Coordinates of C-alpha atoms and ligand atoms in Angstrom, one line a residue:
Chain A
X25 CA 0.0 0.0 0.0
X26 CA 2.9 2.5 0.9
X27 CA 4.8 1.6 -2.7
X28 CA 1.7 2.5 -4.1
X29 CA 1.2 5.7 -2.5
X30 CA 5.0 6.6 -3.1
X31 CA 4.8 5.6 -6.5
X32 CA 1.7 8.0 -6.9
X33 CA 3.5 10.8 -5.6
X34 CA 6.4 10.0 -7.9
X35 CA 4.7 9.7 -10.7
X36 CA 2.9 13.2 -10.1
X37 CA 5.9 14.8 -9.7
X38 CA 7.6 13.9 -12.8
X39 CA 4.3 14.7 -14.9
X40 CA 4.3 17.8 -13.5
X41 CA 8.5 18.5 -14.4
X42 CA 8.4 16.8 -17.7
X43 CA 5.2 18.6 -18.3
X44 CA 6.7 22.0 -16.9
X45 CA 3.1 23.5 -16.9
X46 CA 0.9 23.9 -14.4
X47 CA -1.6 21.5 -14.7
X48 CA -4.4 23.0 -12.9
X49 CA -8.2 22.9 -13.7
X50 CA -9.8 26.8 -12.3
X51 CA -12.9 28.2 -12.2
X52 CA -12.5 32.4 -11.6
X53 CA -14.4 33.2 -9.2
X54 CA -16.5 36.1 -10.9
X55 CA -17.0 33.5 -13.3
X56 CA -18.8 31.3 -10.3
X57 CA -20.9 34.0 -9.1
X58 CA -21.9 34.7 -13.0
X59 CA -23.0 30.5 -12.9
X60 CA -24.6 30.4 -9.5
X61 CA -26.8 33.9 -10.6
X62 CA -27.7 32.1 -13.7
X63 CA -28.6 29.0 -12.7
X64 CA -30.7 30.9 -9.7
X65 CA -32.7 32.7 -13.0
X66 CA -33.3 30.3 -14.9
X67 CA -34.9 28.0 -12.3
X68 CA -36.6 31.1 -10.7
X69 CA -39.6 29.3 -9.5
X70 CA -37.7 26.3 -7.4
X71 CA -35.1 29.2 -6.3
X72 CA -38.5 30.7 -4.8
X73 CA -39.9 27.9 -3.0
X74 CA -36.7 27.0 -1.7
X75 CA -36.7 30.7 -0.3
X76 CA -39.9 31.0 0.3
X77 CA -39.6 29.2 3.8
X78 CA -36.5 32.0 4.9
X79 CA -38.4 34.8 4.0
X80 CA -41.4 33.2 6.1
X81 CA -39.1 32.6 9.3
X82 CA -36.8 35.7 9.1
X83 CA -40.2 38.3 9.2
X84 CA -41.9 36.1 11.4
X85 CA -38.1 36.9 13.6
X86 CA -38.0 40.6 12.6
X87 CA -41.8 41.0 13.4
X88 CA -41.4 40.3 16.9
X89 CA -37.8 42.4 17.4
X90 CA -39.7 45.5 15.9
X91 CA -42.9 44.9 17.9
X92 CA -40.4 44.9 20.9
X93 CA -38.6 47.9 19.5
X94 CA -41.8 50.1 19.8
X95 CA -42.7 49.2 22.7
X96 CA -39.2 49.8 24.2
X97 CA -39.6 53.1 22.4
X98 CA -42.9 53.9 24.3
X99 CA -41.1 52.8 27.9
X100 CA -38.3 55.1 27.2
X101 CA -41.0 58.3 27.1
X102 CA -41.5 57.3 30.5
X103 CA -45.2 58.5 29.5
X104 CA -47.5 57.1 32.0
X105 CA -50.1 56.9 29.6
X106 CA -48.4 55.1 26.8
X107 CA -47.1 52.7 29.8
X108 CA -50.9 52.0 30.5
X109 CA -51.9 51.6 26.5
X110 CA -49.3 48.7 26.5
X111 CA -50.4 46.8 29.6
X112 CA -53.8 47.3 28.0
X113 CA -52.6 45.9 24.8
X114 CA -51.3 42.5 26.7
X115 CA -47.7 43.5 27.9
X116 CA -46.4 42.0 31.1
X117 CA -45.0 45.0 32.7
X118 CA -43.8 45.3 36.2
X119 CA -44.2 48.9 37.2
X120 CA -39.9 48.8 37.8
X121 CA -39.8 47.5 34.2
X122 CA -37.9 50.1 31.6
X123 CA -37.7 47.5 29.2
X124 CA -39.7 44.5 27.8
X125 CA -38.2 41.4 25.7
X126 CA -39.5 38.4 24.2
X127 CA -41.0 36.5 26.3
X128 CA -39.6 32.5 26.7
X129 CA -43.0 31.5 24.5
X130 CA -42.0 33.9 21.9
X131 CA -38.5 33.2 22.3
X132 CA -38.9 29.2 21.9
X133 CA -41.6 30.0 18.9
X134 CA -38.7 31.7 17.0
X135 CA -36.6 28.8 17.5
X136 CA -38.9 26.5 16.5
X137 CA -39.7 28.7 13.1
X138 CA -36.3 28.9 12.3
X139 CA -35.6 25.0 12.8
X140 CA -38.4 24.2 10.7
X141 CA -36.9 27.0 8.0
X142 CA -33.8 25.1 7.9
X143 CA -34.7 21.6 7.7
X144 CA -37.2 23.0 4.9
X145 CA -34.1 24.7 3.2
X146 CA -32.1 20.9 3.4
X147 CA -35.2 19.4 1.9
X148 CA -35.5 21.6 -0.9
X149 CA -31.6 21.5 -1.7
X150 CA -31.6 17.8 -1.7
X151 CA -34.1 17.9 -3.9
X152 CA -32.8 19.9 -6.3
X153 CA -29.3 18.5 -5.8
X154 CA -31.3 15.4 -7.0
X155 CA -32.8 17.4 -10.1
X156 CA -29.0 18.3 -11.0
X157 CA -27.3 14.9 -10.9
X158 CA -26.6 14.9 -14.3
X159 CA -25.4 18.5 -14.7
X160 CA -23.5 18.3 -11.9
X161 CA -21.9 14.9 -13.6
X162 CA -21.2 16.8 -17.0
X163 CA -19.4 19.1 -15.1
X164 CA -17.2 16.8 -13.2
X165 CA -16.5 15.4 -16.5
X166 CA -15.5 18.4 -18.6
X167 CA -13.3 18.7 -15.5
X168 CA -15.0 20.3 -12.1
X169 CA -13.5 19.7 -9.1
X170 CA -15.6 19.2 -5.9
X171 CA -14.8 22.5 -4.3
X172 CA -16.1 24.2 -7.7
X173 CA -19.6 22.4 -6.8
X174 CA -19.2 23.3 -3.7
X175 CA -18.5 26.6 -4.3
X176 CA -21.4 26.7 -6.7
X177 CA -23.8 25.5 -4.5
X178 CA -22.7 27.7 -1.8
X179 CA -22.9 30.6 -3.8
X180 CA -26.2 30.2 -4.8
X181 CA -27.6 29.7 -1.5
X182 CA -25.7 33.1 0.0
X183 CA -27.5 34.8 -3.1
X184 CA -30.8 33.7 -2.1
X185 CA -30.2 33.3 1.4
X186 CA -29.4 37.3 1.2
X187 CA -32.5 38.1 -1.2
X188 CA -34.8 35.9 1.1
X189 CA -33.7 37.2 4.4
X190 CA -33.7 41.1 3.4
X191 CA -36.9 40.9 2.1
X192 CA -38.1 39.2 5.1
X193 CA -36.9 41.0 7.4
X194 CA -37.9 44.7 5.7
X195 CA -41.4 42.7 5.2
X196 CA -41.5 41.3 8.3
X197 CA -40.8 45.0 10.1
X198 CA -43.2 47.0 7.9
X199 CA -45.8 44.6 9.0
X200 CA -44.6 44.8 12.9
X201 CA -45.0 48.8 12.4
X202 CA -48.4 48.1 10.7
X203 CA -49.6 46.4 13.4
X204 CA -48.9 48.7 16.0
X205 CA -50.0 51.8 14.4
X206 CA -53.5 49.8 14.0
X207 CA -53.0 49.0 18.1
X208 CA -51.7 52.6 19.2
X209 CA -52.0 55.4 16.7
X210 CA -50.0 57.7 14.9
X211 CA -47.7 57.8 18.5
X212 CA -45.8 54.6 16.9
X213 CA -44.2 56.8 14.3
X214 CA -43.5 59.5 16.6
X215 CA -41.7 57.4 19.6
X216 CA -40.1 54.8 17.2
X217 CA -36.4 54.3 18.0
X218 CA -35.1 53.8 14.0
X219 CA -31.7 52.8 15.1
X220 CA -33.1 49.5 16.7
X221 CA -35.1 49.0 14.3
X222 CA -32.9 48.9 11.7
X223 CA -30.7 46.7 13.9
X224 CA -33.1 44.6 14.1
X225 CA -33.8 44.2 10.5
X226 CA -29.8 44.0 9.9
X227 CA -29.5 41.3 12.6
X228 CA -32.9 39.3 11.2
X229 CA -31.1 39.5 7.9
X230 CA -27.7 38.4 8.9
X231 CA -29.6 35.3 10.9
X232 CA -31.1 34.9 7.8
X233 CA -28.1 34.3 5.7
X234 CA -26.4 32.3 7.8
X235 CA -29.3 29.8 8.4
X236 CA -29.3 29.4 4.3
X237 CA -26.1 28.5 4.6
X238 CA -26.5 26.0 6.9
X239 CA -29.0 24.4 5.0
X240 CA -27.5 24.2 1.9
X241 CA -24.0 22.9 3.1
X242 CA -24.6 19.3 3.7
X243 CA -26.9 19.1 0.1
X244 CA -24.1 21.2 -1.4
X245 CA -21.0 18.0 0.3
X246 CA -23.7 15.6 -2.0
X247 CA -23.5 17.1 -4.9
X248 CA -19.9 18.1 -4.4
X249 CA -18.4 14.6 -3.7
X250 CA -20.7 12.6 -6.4
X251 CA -18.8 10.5 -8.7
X252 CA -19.2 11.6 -12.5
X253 CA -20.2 7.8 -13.3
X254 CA -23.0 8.3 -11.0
X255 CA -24.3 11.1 -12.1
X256 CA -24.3 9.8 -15.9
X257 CA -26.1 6.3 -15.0
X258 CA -29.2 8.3 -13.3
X259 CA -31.9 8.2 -16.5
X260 CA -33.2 11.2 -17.4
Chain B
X8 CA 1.0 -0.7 -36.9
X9 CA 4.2 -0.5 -34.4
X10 CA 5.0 2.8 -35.7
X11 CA 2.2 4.6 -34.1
X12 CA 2.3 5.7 -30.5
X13 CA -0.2 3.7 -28.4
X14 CA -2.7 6.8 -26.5
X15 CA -4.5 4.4 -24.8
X16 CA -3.5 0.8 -23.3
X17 CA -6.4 -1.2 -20.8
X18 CA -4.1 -3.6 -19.7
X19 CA -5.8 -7.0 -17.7
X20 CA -9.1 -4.6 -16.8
X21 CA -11.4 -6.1 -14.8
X22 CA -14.4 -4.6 -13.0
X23 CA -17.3 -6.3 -10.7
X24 CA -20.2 -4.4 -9.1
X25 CA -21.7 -5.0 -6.1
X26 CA -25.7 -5.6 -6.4
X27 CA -26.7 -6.7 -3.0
X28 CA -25.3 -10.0 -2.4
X29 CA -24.6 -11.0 -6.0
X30 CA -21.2 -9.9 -7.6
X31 CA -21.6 -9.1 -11.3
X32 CA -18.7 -9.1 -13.4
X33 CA -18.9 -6.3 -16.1
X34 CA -15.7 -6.7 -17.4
X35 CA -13.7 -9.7 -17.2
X36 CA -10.0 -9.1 -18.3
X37 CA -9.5 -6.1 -21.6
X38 CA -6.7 -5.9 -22.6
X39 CA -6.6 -3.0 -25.4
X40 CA -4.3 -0.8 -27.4
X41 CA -5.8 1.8 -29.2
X42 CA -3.1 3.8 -31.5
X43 CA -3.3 7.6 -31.8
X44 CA -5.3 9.0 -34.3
X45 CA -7.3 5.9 -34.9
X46 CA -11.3 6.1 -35.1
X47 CA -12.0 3.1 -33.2
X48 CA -15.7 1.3 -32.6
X49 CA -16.5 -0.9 -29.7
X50 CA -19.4 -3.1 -30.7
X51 CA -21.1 -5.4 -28.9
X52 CA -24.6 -6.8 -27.3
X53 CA -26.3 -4.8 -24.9
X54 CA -24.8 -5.7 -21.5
X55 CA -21.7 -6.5 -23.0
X56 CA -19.7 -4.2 -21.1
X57 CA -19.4 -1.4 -23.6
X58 CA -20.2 1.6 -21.3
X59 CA -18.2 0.1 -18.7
X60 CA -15.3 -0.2 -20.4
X61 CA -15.8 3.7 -21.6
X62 CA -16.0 4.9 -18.2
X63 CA -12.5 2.8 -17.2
X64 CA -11.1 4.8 -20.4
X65 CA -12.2 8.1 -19.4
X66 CA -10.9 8.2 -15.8
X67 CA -14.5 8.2 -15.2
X68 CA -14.5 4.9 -12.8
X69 CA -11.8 2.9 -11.2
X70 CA -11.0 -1.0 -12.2
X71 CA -11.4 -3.5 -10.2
X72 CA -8.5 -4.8 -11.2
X73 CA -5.8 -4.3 -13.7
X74 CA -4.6 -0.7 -15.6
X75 CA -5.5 1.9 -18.1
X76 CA -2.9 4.0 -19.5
X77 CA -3.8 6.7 -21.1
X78 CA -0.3 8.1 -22.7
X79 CA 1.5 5.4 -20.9
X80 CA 0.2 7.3 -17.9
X81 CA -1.6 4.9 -15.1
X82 CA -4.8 7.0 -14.2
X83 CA -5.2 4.8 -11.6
X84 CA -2.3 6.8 -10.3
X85 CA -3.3 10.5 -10.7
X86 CA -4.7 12.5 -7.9
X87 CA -8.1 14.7 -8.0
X88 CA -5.9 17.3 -9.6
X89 CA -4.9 16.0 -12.3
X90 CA -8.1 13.5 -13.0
X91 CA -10.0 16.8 -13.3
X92 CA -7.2 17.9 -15.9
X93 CA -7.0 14.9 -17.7
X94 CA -10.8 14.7 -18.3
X95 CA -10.4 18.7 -19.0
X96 CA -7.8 19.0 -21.4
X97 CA -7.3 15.3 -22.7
X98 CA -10.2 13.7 -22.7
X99 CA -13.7 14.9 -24.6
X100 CA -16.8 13.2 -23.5
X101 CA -19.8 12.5 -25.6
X102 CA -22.7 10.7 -24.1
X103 CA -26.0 8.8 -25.6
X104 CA -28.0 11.0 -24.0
X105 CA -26.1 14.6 -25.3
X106 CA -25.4 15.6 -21.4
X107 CA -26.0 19.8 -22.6
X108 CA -26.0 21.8 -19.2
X109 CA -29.6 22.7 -19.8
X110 CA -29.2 25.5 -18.1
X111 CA -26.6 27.2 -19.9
X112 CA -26.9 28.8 -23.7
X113 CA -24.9 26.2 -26.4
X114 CA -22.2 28.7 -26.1
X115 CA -21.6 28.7 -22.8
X116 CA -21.8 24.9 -22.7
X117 CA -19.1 24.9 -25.2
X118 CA -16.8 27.4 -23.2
X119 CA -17.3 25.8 -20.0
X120 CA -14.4 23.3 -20.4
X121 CA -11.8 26.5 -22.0
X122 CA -12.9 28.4 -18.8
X123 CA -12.1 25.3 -15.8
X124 CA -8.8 24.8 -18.5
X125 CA -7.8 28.5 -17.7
X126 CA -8.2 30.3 -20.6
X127 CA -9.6 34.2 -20.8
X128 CA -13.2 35.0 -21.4
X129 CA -12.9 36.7 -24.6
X130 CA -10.6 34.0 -25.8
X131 CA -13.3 31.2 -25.4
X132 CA -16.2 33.1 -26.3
X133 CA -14.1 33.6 -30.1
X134 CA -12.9 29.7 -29.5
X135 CA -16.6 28.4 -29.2
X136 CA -17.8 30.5 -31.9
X137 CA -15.6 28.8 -34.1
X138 CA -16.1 25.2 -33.1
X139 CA -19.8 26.2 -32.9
X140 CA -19.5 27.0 -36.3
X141 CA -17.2 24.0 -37.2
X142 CA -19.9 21.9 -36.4
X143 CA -22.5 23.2 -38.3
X144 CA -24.4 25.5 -35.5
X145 CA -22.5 28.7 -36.2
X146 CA -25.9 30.5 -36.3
X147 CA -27.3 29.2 -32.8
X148 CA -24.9 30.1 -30.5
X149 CA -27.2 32.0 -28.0
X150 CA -29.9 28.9 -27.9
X151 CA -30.7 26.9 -25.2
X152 CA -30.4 23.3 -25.1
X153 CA -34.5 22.7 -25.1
X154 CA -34.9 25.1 -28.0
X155 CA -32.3 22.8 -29.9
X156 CA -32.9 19.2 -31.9
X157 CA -31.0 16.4 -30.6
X158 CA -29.0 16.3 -33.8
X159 CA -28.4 20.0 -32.7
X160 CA -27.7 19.1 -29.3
X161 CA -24.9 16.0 -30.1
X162 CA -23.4 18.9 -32.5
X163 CA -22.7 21.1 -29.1
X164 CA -21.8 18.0 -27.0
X165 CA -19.0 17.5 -29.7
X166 CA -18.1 21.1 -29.8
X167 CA -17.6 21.3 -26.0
X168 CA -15.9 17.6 -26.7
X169 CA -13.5 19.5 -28.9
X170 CA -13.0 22.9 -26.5
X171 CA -9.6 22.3 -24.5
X172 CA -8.2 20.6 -28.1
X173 CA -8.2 16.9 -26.4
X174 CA -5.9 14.0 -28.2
X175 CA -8.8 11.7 -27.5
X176 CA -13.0 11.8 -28.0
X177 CA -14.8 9.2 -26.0
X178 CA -18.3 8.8 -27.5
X179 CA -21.1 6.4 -25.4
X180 CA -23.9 5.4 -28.4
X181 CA -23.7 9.3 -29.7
X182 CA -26.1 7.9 -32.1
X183 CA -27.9 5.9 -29.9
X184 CA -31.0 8.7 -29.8
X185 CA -30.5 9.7 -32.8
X186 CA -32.8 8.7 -36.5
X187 CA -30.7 7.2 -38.8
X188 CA -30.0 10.4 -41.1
X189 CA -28.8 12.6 -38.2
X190 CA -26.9 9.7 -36.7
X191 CA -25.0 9.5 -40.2
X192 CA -24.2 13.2 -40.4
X193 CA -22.9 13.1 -36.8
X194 CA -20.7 10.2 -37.7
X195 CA -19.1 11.9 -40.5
X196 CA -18.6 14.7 -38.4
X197 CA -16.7 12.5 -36.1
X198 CA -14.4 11.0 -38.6
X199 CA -13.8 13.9 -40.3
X200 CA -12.6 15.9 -37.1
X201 CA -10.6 12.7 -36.2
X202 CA -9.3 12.7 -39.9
X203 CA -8.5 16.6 -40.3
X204 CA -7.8 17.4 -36.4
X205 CA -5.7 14.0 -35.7
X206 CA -7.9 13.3 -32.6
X207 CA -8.3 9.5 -31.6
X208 CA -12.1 8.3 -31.4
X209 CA -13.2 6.0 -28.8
X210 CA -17.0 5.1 -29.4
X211 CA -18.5 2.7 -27.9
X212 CA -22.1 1.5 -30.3
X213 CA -24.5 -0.3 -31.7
X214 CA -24.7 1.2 -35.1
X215 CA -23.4 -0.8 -37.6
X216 CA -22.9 2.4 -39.8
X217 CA -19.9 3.6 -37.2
X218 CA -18.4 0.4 -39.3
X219 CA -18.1 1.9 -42.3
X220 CA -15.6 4.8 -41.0
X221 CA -14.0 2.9 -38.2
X222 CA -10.0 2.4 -38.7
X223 CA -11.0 -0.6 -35.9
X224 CA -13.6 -2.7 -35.0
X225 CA -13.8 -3.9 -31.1
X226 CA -16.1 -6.7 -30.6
X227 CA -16.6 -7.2 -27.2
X228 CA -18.7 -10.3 -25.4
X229 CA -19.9 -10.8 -22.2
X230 CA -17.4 -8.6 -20.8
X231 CA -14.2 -10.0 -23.1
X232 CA -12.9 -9.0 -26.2
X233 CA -14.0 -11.3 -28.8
X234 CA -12.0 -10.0 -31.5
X235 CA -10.1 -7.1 -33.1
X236 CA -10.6 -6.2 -36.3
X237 CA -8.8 -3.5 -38.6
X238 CA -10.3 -1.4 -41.6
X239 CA -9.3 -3.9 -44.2
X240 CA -10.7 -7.1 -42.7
X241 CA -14.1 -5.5 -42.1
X242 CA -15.8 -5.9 -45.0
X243 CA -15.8 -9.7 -45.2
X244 CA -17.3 -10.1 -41.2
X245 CA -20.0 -7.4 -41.8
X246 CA -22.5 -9.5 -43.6
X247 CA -21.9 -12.2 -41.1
X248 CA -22.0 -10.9 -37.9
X249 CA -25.9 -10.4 -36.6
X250 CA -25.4 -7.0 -34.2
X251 CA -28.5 -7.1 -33.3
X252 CA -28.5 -10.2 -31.1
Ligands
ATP318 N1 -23.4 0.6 -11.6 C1 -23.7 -0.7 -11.9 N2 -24.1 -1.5 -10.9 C2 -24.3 -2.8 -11.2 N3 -24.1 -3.4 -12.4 C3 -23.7 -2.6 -13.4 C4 -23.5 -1.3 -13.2 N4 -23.1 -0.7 -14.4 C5 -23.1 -1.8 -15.3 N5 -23.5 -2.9 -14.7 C6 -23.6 -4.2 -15.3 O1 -22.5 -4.4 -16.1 C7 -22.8 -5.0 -17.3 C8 -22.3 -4.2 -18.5 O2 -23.0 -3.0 -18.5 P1 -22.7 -1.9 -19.6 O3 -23.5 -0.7 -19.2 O4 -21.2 -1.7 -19.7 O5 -23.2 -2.5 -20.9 P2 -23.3 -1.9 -22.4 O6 -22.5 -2.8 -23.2 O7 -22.9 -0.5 -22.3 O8 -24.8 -2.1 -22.7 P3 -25.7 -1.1 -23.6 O9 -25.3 -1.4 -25.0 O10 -27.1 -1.5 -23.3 O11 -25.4 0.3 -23.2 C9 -24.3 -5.2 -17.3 O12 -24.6 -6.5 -16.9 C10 -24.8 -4.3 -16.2 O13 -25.9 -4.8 -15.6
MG319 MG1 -24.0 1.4 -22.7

């Protein structure tokens, strides 16, 4: 086993000096972001669903930050009236209270949403992992490496990972804002703190991303460490 | 015949698959030599081993037992590296079913290969233009696989075949979905590029009118080679041998 491993490296070594080029397959990578974007377009609809479920979680996430934002806003008046329209409106507040967070329902209600958002994301990768075999076998066989799958893959899901999670999380505040302006009046727009809010659509966003990654990374090792052979014998 | 440099040499190839408890032996001991520049046929019965063997040519799968060389190189030997290089730059592939990245325009199918082998944008837009063109689609460029025939489509899968300027094509049945007239015109596209670009053809088939151009016949049985036949002792078998079977 060892002869064979040294006569591997050997034998690579002398291709490479009697060859004296560098034998090196590449794929630029503003060519890989031109692939991923185009293979995202033309298979718009599937690139939808499969976001569909981030956009769902991430404003469902941002939704409840902003609704928390306002109200923060409306403590930090230290208006006793606006204190009383939110216990009327169903907030838990202590009168020593100059803050309120998400409660550990909401909290574990998140989690839940976005758990069910990424196991969604892994089901609709693998499926369309599945749809690709056989382009992602051609390319192997003009000469892919795995990491340029990878990378692919990878790629594609950032791009709609950011898409999704933006527009959720912009959708997911407007709605939050909305809501309370139907609850308390035109007082929302006066006492709202814009810095968190925006935080909290930049911090939705960023979750957002991240969890499309994570989804997309085990479907994206698949199709990355297929053999060409395979990919060829699957019928179309 | 010994003054021709062998390209390719499947030396004591044998390769068994795995189906549950039952061991099936595709390939039973090849041994090959396929001179450069030659357009070579493997015929044989469906099941024979055909594809297999193609696969063990093209780096594509790993024997079970025994070597391919492909210039006196042992693939068995190469590293990811240089596997994806080979089947880059050395190695066209052409497959029964076309295999156009249905997502991508003929053009960019075709450039695909010049691109992973490292060469500028411009350069294999102006590359793939030509071979486009060289096969007959010089008009379609901007088409998408599903707005193309499959005549149309084997025409792009040779192009890309031809984009990195391999020494050898390896062609799976690239008549196999084909009607008879377009499977003619895209064999005498592929002896004609083998004839005027020097390029060895590997093809493994059913059609008995890849005969007629071949510079040799493979016959391969139940996973052996039955026999080897050159240009000139072709025409006696012909009538004899029932390909069908
Ligand atoms: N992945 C696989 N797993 C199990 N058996 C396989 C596999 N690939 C091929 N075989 C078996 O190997 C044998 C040869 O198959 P192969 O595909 O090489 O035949 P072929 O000559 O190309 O046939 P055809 O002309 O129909 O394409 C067959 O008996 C087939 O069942
Ligand atoms: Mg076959």
């Amino acid at each position: 086993m060892s002869a064979a491993v040294n006569g591997k490296t050997n034998i690579s070594k002398e291709l490479k000096k009697a060859e004296g080029i560098n034998r090196l397959v590449v794929l630029p990578f503003k060519k890989s972001v031109e692939i991923a974007y185009k293979s995202i377009k033309v298979r718009f609809f599937r690139s939808l669903i499969t976001t569909m479920s981030l956009v769902l979680a991430v404003s469902f996430l941002s939704f409840v930050s902003v609704t928390n934002d306002v109200a923060n806003g409306f403590l930090a008046t230290q208006n006793p009236d606006l204190r009383q329209a939110l216990v009327r409106s169903g907030y838990d507040i202590a009168p020593e209270d100059t803050s309120v967070g998400s409660s550990p329902k909401q909290k574990w209600i998140i989690v839940l949403s976005l758990l069910v958002c990424v196991v969604g994301i892994v089901n609709a990768q693998l499926m369309a992992v599945t749809e690709r075999f056989r382009e992602i076998g051609t390319m192997k066989c003009l000469g892919a490496l795995d990491r340029f799958v990878l990378r692919l893959f990878l790629l594609e899901a950032s791009m709609q990972g950011l898409v999704g999670s933006v527009v959720g999380a912009v959708a997911g505040a407007i709605f939050a804002i909305i809501n309370n302006f139907i609850r308390f009046g035109t007082v929302v727009f006066v006492e709202l703190a814009l810095l968190d809010v925006l935080f909290s659509i930049l911090l939705a966003s960023l979750i957002g991303c991240f969890l499309s990654l994570v989804g997309v990374f085990y479907p994206a090792l698949v199709a990355a460490r297929m053999q060409p052979v395979e990919a060829m014998r699957v019928e179309q | 015949m010994s003054a021709k440099r062998n390209i390719v040499r499947v030396s004591k190839v044998t390769k068994a698959f795995q189906l549950g408890k039952l061991d099936v032996q595709a390939l039973k001991g090849i041994d090959l030599e396929i001179a450069a520049g030659d357009y070579i046929s493997i015929m044989g019965p469906s099941g024979s081993g055909k594809s297999t063997l193609f696969n063990m040519i093209g780096g594509l799968d790993k024997p079970t037992s025994g070597k391919v060389f492909i210039d006196e190189v042992d693939v068995a030997q190469l590293d990811a590296y240089e596997l994806a290089w080979l089947r880059c730059r050395k190695i066209g592939y052409i497959f029964q079913t076309f295999n156009i990245i249905q997502v991508m325009t003929a053009l960019e199918n075709v450039t695909l290969p010049m691109v992973f082998g490292g060469m500028g944008n411009d350069a294999a837009v102006e590359k793939g233009i030509e071979l486009l063109e060289l096969v007959g689609l010089g008009d379609r460029f901007q088409h998408k696989p599903f707005e193309l025939s499959g005549g149309q489509q084997q025409r792009v899968a040779i192009a890309r075949a031809l984009a990195n300027d391999p020494s050898i094509i390896l062609a799976d049945e690239p008549t196999g979905n084909l009607d008879l007239k377009t499977g003619e015109e895209i064999i005498t596209l592929l002896k004609q590029l083998s004839q005027e670009r020097g390029v060895t053809v590997i093809s493994a088939t059913h059609d008995i009118k890849m005969l007629n151009v071949s510079d040799q016949v493979v016959w391969i049985r139940d996973g052996r080679v039955d026999k080897i036949e050159d240009r000139s002792e072709l025409s006696i078998s012909v009538g004899q041998v029932d390909i069908r079977e």
